[in-house]
PDB file of C-alpha atoms and ligand atoms in Angstrom:
ATOM      1  CA  MET I   1      38.506   7.379  16.070  1.00  0.00           C
ATOM      2  CA  ALA I   2      41.385   6.681  18.452  1.00  0.00           C
ATOM      3  CA  GLY I   3      41.190   3.260  20.062  1.00  0.00           C
ATOM      4  CA  GLU I   4      38.893   1.933  17.347  1.00  0.00           C
ATOM      5  CA  GLU I   5      39.732  -1.447  15.915  1.00  0.00           C
ATOM      6  CA  VAL I   6      38.639  -1.894  12.323  1.00  0.00           C
ATOM      7  CA  VAL I   7      39.419  -5.102  10.454  1.00  0.00           C
ATOM      8  CA  LEU I   8      38.299  -6.103   6.970  1.00  0.00           C
ATOM      9  CA  LEU I   9      38.113  -9.728   5.834  1.00  0.00           C
ATOM     10  CA  ASP I  10      38.536  -9.555   2.067  1.00  0.00           C
ATOM     11  CA  VAL I  11      40.050 -10.900  -1.136  1.00  0.00           C
ATOM     12  CA  TRP I  12      41.709  -8.388  -3.483  1.00  0.00           C
ATOM     13  CA  SER I  13      39.637  -9.312  -6.547  1.00  0.00           C
ATOM     14  CA  SER I  14      36.248  -8.883  -4.885  1.00  0.00           C
ATOM     15  CA  SER I  15      34.304  -5.825  -6.042  1.00  0.00           C
ATOM     16  CA  TYR I  16      32.088  -6.260  -2.973  1.00  0.00           C
ATOM     17  CA  ALA I  17      35.122  -5.876  -0.705  1.00  0.00           C
ATOM     18  CA  MET I  18      36.371  -2.937  -2.789  1.00  0.00           C
ATOM     19  CA  ARG I  19      33.151  -1.082  -1.922  1.00  0.00           C
ATOM     20  CA  VAL I  20      34.074  -1.254   1.734  1.00  0.00           C
ATOM     21  CA  LYS I  21      37.651  -0.108   1.083  1.00  0.00           C
ATOM     22  CA  VAL I  22      36.438   2.866  -0.975  1.00  0.00           C
ATOM     23  CA  ALA I  23      33.998   3.874   1.778  1.00  0.00           C
ATOM     24  CA  LEU I  24      36.627   3.569   4.525  1.00  0.00           C
ATOM     25  CA  ALA I  25      39.072   5.621   2.433  1.00  0.00           C
ATOM     26  CA  GLU I  26      36.403   8.296   1.841  1.00  0.00           C
ATOM     27  CA  LYS I  27      35.890   8.494   5.596  1.00  0.00           C
ATOM     28  CA  GLY I  28      39.608   8.428   6.398  1.00  0.00           C
ATOM     29  CA  VAL I  29      39.169   5.380   8.632  1.00  0.00           C
ATOM     30  CA  GLU I  30      42.277   3.290   9.201  1.00  0.00           C
ATOM     31  CA  TYR I  31      41.851  -0.448   9.110  1.00  0.00           C
ATOM     32  CA  VAL I  32      43.687  -3.727   8.810  1.00  0.00           C
ATOM     33  CA  CYS I  33      43.007  -6.051   5.876  1.00  0.00           C
ATOM     34  CA  GLN I  34      42.929  -9.781   6.507  1.00  0.00           C
ATOM     35  CA  PRO I  35      42.899 -11.548   3.105  1.00  0.00           C
ATOM     36  CA  GLN I  36      40.882 -14.764   3.148  1.00  0.00           C
ATOM     37  CA  ASN I  37      41.215 -18.088   1.397  1.00  0.00           C
ATOM     38  CA  LEU I  38      37.761 -18.800  -0.040  1.00  0.00           C
ATOM     39  CA  VAL I  39      38.659 -22.315  -1.166  1.00  0.00           C
ATOM     40  CA  SER I  40      39.590 -23.421   2.316  1.00  0.00           C
ATOM     41  CA  LYS I  41      37.816 -20.968   4.625  1.00  0.00           C
ATOM     42  CA  GLY I  42      39.522 -19.992   7.844  1.00  0.00           C
ATOM     43  CA  SER I  43      37.995 -19.995  11.302  1.00  0.00           C
ATOM     44  CA  SER I  44      37.714 -16.211  11.556  1.00  0.00           C
ATOM     45  CA  LEU I  45      35.549 -15.989   8.396  1.00  0.00           C
ATOM     46  CA  LEU I  46      33.375 -18.897   9.555  1.00  0.00           C
ATOM     47  CA  GLU I  47      32.978 -17.337  12.990  1.00  0.00           C
ATOM     48  CA  MET I  48      32.359 -13.799  11.758  1.00  0.00           C
ATOM     49  CA  ASN I  49      29.975 -14.675   8.911  1.00  0.00           C
ATOM     50  CA  PRO I  50      28.512 -18.061   9.878  1.00  0.00           C
ATOM     51  CA  ILE I  51      25.390 -17.552   7.762  1.00  0.00           C
ATOM     52  CA  HIS I  52      26.796 -16.756   4.314  1.00  0.00           C
ATOM     53  CA  LYS I  53      30.498 -17.543   4.928  1.00  0.00           C
ATOM     54  CA  LYS I  54      31.398 -14.798   2.455  1.00  0.00           C
ATOM     55  CA  ILE I  55      33.661 -11.793   2.373  1.00  0.00           C
ATOM     56  CA  PRO I  56      33.590  -8.874   2.899  1.00  0.00           C
ATOM     57  CA  VAL I  57      33.150  -8.777   6.654  1.00  0.00           C
ATOM     58  CA  LEU I  58      33.890  -5.601   8.562  1.00  0.00           C
ATOM     59  CA  ILE I  59      34.858  -6.261  12.161  1.00  0.00           C
ATOM     60  CA  HIS I  60      34.468  -3.121  14.239  1.00  0.00           C
ATOM     61  CA  ASN I  61      35.751  -3.384  17.802  1.00  0.00           C
ATOM     62  CA  GLY I  62      35.295  -7.152  17.598  1.00  0.00           C
ATOM     63  CA  LYS I  63      31.752  -7.082  16.193  1.00  0.00           C
ATOM     64  CA  PRO I  64      31.134  -8.316  12.636  1.00  0.00           C
ATOM     65  CA  VAL I  65      29.026  -6.579  10.001  1.00  0.00           C
ATOM     66  CA  CYS I  66      28.266  -8.602   6.861  1.00  0.00           C
ATOM     67  CA  GLU I  67      26.951  -7.833   3.350  1.00  0.00           C
ATOM     68  CA  SER I  68      28.710  -5.045   1.483  1.00  0.00           C
ATOM     69  CA  LEU I  69      25.738  -2.663   1.162  1.00  0.00           C
ATOM     70  CA  VAL I  70      24.860  -3.126   4.833  1.00  0.00           C
ATOM     71  CA  ILE I  71      28.496  -2.414   5.662  1.00  0.00           C
ATOM     72  CA  LEU I  72      28.423   0.813   3.604  1.00  0.00           C
ATOM     73  CA  GLU I  73      25.393   2.051   5.538  1.00  0.00           C
ATOM     74  CA  TYR I  74      27.042   1.076   8.825  1.00  0.00           C
ATOM     75  CA  ILE I  75      30.211   2.973   7.927  1.00  0.00           C
ATOM     76  CA  ASP I  76      28.150   6.016   6.949  1.00  0.00           C
ATOM     77  CA  GLU I  77      26.310   5.954  10.286  1.00  0.00           C
ATOM     78  CA  VAL I  78      29.340   5.350  12.483  1.00  0.00           C
ATOM     79  CA  TRP I  79      31.546   7.941  10.752  1.00  0.00           C
ATOM     80  CA  PRO I  80      28.977  10.490   9.549  1.00  0.00           C
ATOM     81  CA  GLU I  81      31.123  13.633   9.541  1.00  0.00           C
ATOM     82  CA  LEU I  82      33.412  13.111   6.588  1.00  0.00           C
ATOM     83  CA  SER I  83      32.030  12.443   3.061  1.00  0.00           C
ATOM     84  CA  PRO I  84      28.403  11.529   3.867  1.00  0.00           C
ATOM     85  CA  LEU I  85      27.408   8.751   1.475  1.00  0.00           C
ATOM     86  CA  LEU I  86      23.624   8.472   1.669  1.00  0.00           C
ATOM     87  CA  PRO I  87      21.533  11.583   1.025  1.00  0.00           C
ATOM     88  CA  LYS I  88      19.703  13.124   4.000  1.00  0.00           C
ATOM     89  CA  ASP I  89      16.297  13.318   2.319  1.00  0.00           C
ATOM     90  CA  PRO I  90      14.303  10.075   2.918  1.00  0.00           C
ATOM     91  CA  TYR I  91      13.061   9.878  -0.671  1.00  0.00           C
ATOM     92  CA  GLN I  92      16.550  10.420  -2.092  1.00  0.00           C
ATOM     93  CA  ARG I  93      17.857   7.785   0.317  1.00  0.00           C
ATOM     94  CA  SER I  94      15.260   5.306  -0.891  1.00  0.00           C
ATOM     95  CA  GLN I  95      16.309   5.963  -4.488  1.00  0.00           C
ATOM     96  CA  ALA I  96      19.994   5.502  -3.715  1.00  0.00           C
ATOM     97  CA  ARG I  97      19.193   2.170  -2.039  1.00  0.00           C
ATOM     98  CA  PHE I  98      17.015   1.125  -4.982  1.00  0.00           C
ATOM     99  CA  TRP I  99      19.813   1.738  -7.506  1.00  0.00           C
ATOM    100  CA  ALA I 100      22.462   0.065  -5.348  1.00  0.00           C
ATOM    101  CA  ASP I 101      20.205  -2.999  -5.208  1.00  0.00           C
ATOM    102  CA  PHE I 102      19.730  -2.826  -8.998  1.00  0.00           C
ATOM    103  CA  ILE I 103      23.514  -2.644  -9.445  1.00  0.00           C
ATOM    104  CA  ASN I 104      23.895  -5.738  -7.248  1.00  0.00           C
ATOM    105  CA  LYS I 105      21.251  -7.761  -9.031  1.00  0.00           C
ATOM    106  CA  LYS I 106      22.095  -6.756 -12.590  1.00  0.00           C
ATOM    107  CA  LEU I 107      25.706  -5.610 -12.856  1.00  0.00           C
ATOM    108  CA  TYR I 108      27.494  -7.558 -10.129  1.00  0.00           C
ATOM    109  CA  ALA I 109      25.520 -10.755 -10.707  1.00  0.00           C
ATOM    110  CA  GLY I 110      25.739 -10.227 -14.496  1.00  0.00           C
ATOM    111  CA  ALA I 111      29.513  -9.752 -14.451  1.00  0.00           C
ATOM    112  CA  LYS I 112      29.954 -12.975 -12.504  1.00  0.00           C
ATOM    113  CA  VAL I 113      28.367 -15.050 -15.276  1.00  0.00           C
ATOM    114  CA  LEU I 114      29.322 -12.972 -18.342  1.00  0.00           C
ATOM    115  CA  TRP I 115      33.030 -13.761 -18.504  1.00  0.00           C
ATOM    116  CA  LYS I 116      32.550 -17.477 -17.968  1.00  0.00           C
ATOM    117  CA  ALA I 117      29.698 -17.944 -20.473  1.00  0.00           C
ATOM    118  CA  LYS I 118      29.979 -18.890 -24.141  1.00  0.00           C
ATOM    119  CA  GLY I 119      28.138 -18.566 -27.458  1.00  0.00           C
ATOM    120  CA  GLU I 120      24.476 -17.608 -27.496  1.00  0.00           C
ATOM    121  CA  GLU I 121      24.207 -17.676 -23.734  1.00  0.00           C
ATOM    122  CA  GLN I 122      26.989 -15.106 -23.500  1.00  0.00           C
ATOM    123  CA  GLU I 123      25.446 -12.945 -26.247  1.00  0.00           C
ATOM    124  CA  LYS I 124      22.196 -12.759 -24.291  1.00  0.00           C
ATOM    125  CA  ILE I 125      24.024 -11.859 -21.056  1.00  0.00           C
ATOM    126  CA  ILE I 126      25.971  -9.120 -22.878  1.00  0.00           C
ATOM    127  CA  LYS I 127      22.788  -7.689 -24.417  1.00  0.00           C
ATOM    128  CA  ASP I 128      21.166  -7.516 -20.961  1.00  0.00           C
ATOM    129  CA  TYR I 129      24.336  -6.101 -19.420  1.00  0.00           C
ATOM    130  CA  ILE I 130      24.451  -3.253 -21.935  1.00  0.00           C
ATOM    131  CA  GLU I 131      20.732  -2.558 -21.471  1.00  0.00           C
ATOM    132  CA  ASN I 132      21.245  -2.309 -17.717  1.00  0.00           C
ATOM    133  CA  LEU I 133      24.241  -0.006 -18.116  1.00  0.00           C
ATOM    134  CA  LYS I 134      22.127   2.171 -20.393  1.00  0.00           C
ATOM    135  CA  ILE I 135      19.430   2.353 -17.723  1.00  0.00           C
ATOM    136  CA  LEU I 136      22.099   3.624 -15.345  1.00  0.00           C
ATOM    137  CA  GLU I 137      23.244   6.170 -17.930  1.00  0.00           C
ATOM    138  CA  GLY I 138      19.688   7.454 -17.831  1.00  0.00           C
ATOM    139  CA  VAL I 139      19.863   7.733 -14.044  1.00  0.00           C
ATOM    140  CA  LEU I 140      23.206   9.535 -14.171  1.00  0.00           C
ATOM    141  CA  LYS I 141      21.950  12.026 -16.778  1.00  0.00           C
ATOM    142  CA  ASN I 142      24.598  14.714 -17.160  1.00  0.00           C
ATOM    143  CA  GLU I 143      25.586  14.737 -13.503  1.00  0.00           C
ATOM    144  CA  LYS I 144      29.153  14.325 -12.366  1.00  0.00           C
ATOM    145  CA  PHE I 145      28.296  11.461 -10.011  1.00  0.00           C
ATOM    146  CA  PHE I 146      25.210   9.436  -9.103  1.00  0.00           C
ATOM    147  CA  GLY I 147      25.272  11.510  -5.932  1.00  0.00           C
ATOM    148  CA  GLY I 148      25.090  14.685  -8.065  1.00  0.00           C
ATOM    149  CA  ASP I 149      28.086  16.953  -7.493  1.00  0.00           C
ATOM    150  CA  THR I 150      29.298  14.702  -4.715  1.00  0.00           C
ATOM    151  CA  PHE I 151      30.517  11.136  -4.815  1.00  0.00           C
ATOM    152  CA  GLY I 152      27.976   9.117  -2.817  1.00  0.00           C
ATOM    153  CA  TYR I 153      26.516   5.738  -1.920  1.00  0.00           C
ATOM    154  CA  VAL I 154      25.580   4.664  -5.470  1.00  0.00           C
ATOM    155  CA  ASP I 155      29.013   5.695  -6.743  1.00  0.00           C
ATOM    156  CA  VAL I 156      30.676   3.616  -4.020  1.00  0.00           C
ATOM    157  CA  ALA I 157      28.363   0.682  -4.735  1.00  0.00           C
ATOM    158  CA  PHE I 158      28.919   0.825  -8.516  1.00  0.00           C
ATOM    159  CA  SER I 159      32.512   1.933  -9.160  1.00  0.00           C
ATOM    160  CA  PRO I 160      34.340  -1.261  -8.015  1.00  0.00           C
ATOM    161  CA  ILE I 161      32.769  -3.452 -10.696  1.00  0.00           C
ATOM    162  CA  THR I 162      34.321  -1.174 -13.343  1.00  0.00           C
ATOM    163  CA  SER I 163      37.663  -2.802 -12.486  1.00  0.00           C
ATOM    164  CA  TRP I 164      36.192  -5.900 -14.173  1.00  0.00           C
ATOM    165  CA  PHE I 165      34.999  -4.077 -17.323  1.00  0.00           C
ATOM    166  CA  TYR I 166      38.178  -4.777 -19.315  1.00  0.00           C
ATOM    167  CA  THR I 167      37.924  -8.490 -18.473  1.00  0.00           C
ATOM    168  CA  LEU I 168      34.255  -8.555 -19.485  1.00  0.00           C
ATOM    169  CA  GLU I 169      35.056  -6.790 -22.757  1.00  0.00           C
ATOM    170  CA  ILE I 170      37.913  -9.118 -23.693  1.00  0.00           C
ATOM    171  CA  PHE I 171      36.061 -12.325 -22.869  1.00  0.00           C
ATOM    172  CA  GLY I 172      32.777 -11.040 -24.317  1.00  0.00           C
ATOM    173  CA  LYS I 173      34.386  -9.356 -27.376  1.00  0.00           C
ATOM    174  CA  PHE I 174      32.375  -6.163 -26.978  1.00  0.00           C
ATOM    175  CA  SER I 175      33.032  -2.567 -26.050  1.00  0.00           C
ATOM    176  CA  ILE I 176      31.375  -0.915 -23.080  1.00  0.00           C
ATOM    177  CA  GLU I 177      32.618   2.511 -24.172  1.00  0.00           C
ATOM    178  CA  ALA I 178      31.054   2.153 -27.640  1.00  0.00           C
ATOM    179  CA  ASN I 179      27.689   1.346 -26.048  1.00  0.00           C
ATOM    180  CA  CYS I 180      27.765   3.392 -22.856  1.00  0.00           C
ATOM    181  CA  PRO I 181      30.240   6.287 -23.162  1.00  0.00           C
ATOM    182  CA  LYS I 182      28.698   8.199 -20.253  1.00  0.00           C
ATOM    183  CA  ILE I 183      29.301   5.300 -17.875  1.00  0.00           C
ATOM    184  CA  VAL I 184      32.926   5.041 -18.977  1.00  0.00           C
ATOM    185  CA  ALA I 185      33.383   8.809 -18.524  1.00  0.00           C
ATOM    186  CA  TRP I 186      31.807   8.554 -15.053  1.00  0.00           C
ATOM    187  CA  ALA I 187      34.119   5.624 -14.176  1.00  0.00           C
ATOM    188  CA  LYS I 188      37.104   7.793 -15.154  1.00  0.00           C
ATOM    189  CA  ARG I 189      35.853  10.600 -12.885  1.00  0.00           C
ATOM    190  CA  CYS I 190      35.554   8.097 -10.035  1.00  0.00           C
ATOM    191  CA  LYS I 191      39.126   6.934 -10.696  1.00  0.00           C
ATOM    192  CA  GLU I 192      40.301  10.516 -10.172  1.00  0.00           C
ATOM    193  CA  ARG I 193      39.376  10.118  -6.513  1.00  0.00           C
ATOM    194  CA  HIS I 194      42.094   8.748  -4.298  1.00  0.00           C
ATOM    195  CA  SER I 195      39.639   6.440  -2.509  1.00  0.00           C
ATOM    196  CA  VAL I 196      38.884   4.688  -5.806  1.00  0.00           C
ATOM    197  CA  SER I 197      42.295   4.772  -7.514  1.00  0.00           C
ATOM    198  CA  SER I 198      44.014   3.440  -4.394  1.00  0.00           C
ATOM    199  CA  THR I 199      41.477   0.611  -4.067  1.00  0.00           C
ATOM    200  CA  LEU I 200      40.682  -0.684  -7.550  1.00  0.00           C
ATOM    201  CA  PRO I 201      43.183  -3.179  -8.988  1.00  0.00           C
ATOM    202  CA  ASP I 202      44.646  -2.743 -12.471  1.00  0.00           C
ATOM    203  CA  SER I 203      42.519  -4.124 -15.282  1.00  0.00           C
ATOM    204  CA  ASP I 204      45.384  -6.377 -16.405  1.00  0.00           C
ATOM    205  CA  LYS I 205      45.716  -7.935 -12.969  1.00  0.00           C
ATOM    206  CA  VAL I 206      41.994  -8.732 -12.909  1.00  0.00           C
ATOM    207  CA  TYR I 207      42.156 -10.106 -16.464  1.00  0.00           C
ATOM    208  CA  ASN I 208      45.095 -12.408 -15.699  1.00  0.00           C
ATOM    209  CA  TYR I 209      43.367 -13.610 -12.546  1.00  0.00           C
ATOM    210  CA  ALA I 210      40.177 -14.378 -14.513  1.00  0.00           C
ATOM    211  CA  LEU I 211      42.227 -16.098 -17.212  1.00  0.00           C
ATOM    212  CA  ASP I 212      43.820 -18.372 -14.600  1.00  0.00           C
ATOM    213  CA  ILE I 213      40.411 -19.247 -13.175  1.00  0.00           C
ATOM    214  CA  LYS I 214      39.048 -20.042 -16.627  1.00  0.00           C
ATOM    215  CA  LYS I 215      42.022 -22.307 -17.283  1.00  0.00           C
ATOM    216  CA  ALA I 216      41.633 -23.995 -13.910  1.00  0.00           C
ATOM    217  CA  LEU I 217      37.934 -24.586 -14.602  1.00  0.00           C
ATOM    218  CA  GLY I 218      38.697 -25.868 -18.107  1.00  0.00           C
ATOM    219  CA  LEU I 219      36.631 -23.059 -19.642  1.00  0.00           C
ATOM    220  CA  ASP I 220      39.184 -21.640 -22.096  1.00  0.00           C
TER     221      ASP I 220
HETATM  222  C1  GS8 N   1      28.192 -10.926  -1.804  1.00  0.00           C
HETATM  223  C2  GS8 N   1      29.628 -11.200  -1.359  1.00  0.00           C
HETATM  224  C3  GS8 N   1      30.277 -12.271  -2.194  1.00  0.00           C
HETATM  225  O1  GS8 N   1      29.716 -12.782  -3.177  1.00  0.00           O
HETATM  226  C4  GS8 N   1      27.852  -8.835  -0.410  1.00  0.00           C
HETATM  227  O2  GS8 N   1      28.746  -8.698   0.441  1.00  0.00           O
HETATM  228  O3  GS8 N   1      27.324  -7.870  -0.963  1.00  0.00           O
HETATM  229  N1  GS8 N   1      25.998 -10.155  -1.196  1.00  0.00           N
HETATM  230  C5  GS8 N   1      27.361 -10.238  -0.738  1.00  0.00           C
HETATM  231  N2  GS8 N   1      31.501 -12.662  -1.784  1.00  0.00           N
HETATM  232  C6  GS8 N   1      32.218 -13.716  -2.458  1.00  0.00           C
HETATM  233  C7  GS8 N   1      33.550 -13.201  -2.961  1.00  0.00           C
HETATM  234  S1  GS8 N   1      33.346 -12.001  -4.249  1.00  0.00           S
HETATM  235  O4  GS8 N   1      32.788 -12.875  -5.458  1.00  0.00           O
HETATM  236  C8  GS8 N   1      32.507 -14.841  -1.459  1.00  0.00           C
HETATM  237  O5  GS8 N   1      32.897 -14.596  -0.342  1.00  0.00           O
HETATM  238  N3  GS8 N   1      32.307 -16.088  -1.887  1.00  0.00           N
HETATM  239  C9  GS8 N   1      32.585 -17.231  -1.101  1.00  0.00           C
HETATM  240  C10 GS8 N   1      31.588 -18.311  -1.315  1.00  0.00           C
HETATM  241  O6  GS8 N   1      30.611 -18.120  -2.067  1.00  0.00           O
HETATM  242  O7  GS8 N   1      31.759 -19.381  -0.734  1.00  0.00           O
END
């Protein structure tokens, strides 16, 4: 790993960027964080991700890798020795990718709209959100992690959004624990890992950040 240059373009509140930080911590890879301004995007973000112009971007020895799930797979391939993330078996790998995609489409996308919505629209989003979490409870079964005994790709893909759960619950006036206790217990197990606890921001910090955005958007 000596002589490697690893840079992450991120913002602290982004669960997508947190995925990359958790994976790098699991692998023991040292890196430099370059926080980005997403309101007025800087030249390095525009150069490194000219297509989507989004964070996270991992820049490895000068070459950019974009899209958080693509970055996770890249990290797993480049640093395969420590904490393998994807299973070796092709069928198990396909399943891990399927659920990570589901988590993107349902839980990450859902969270983005849930805390800003109101009234009936919000009720419908919450109902769907709980249903999707329950589906994931069914996938987890009574395992320790989605990777079984070991913390793996789906755990890395999923755990960062739990830092937004408190914010979702306060703005949506519902309890995730009351509906999905197994997911909350799993999130606590993830938090026991240094990679996760050192990456995920405090719930209060996320809530205050979301509150400020709501005020700025005139949504409160
Ligand atoms: C999503 C990244 C993303 O939405 C991934 O990496 O998995 N599919 C991508 N990044 C946001 C910040 S987090 O909400 C972003 O960079 N937004 C800037 C913009 O939309 O202009």
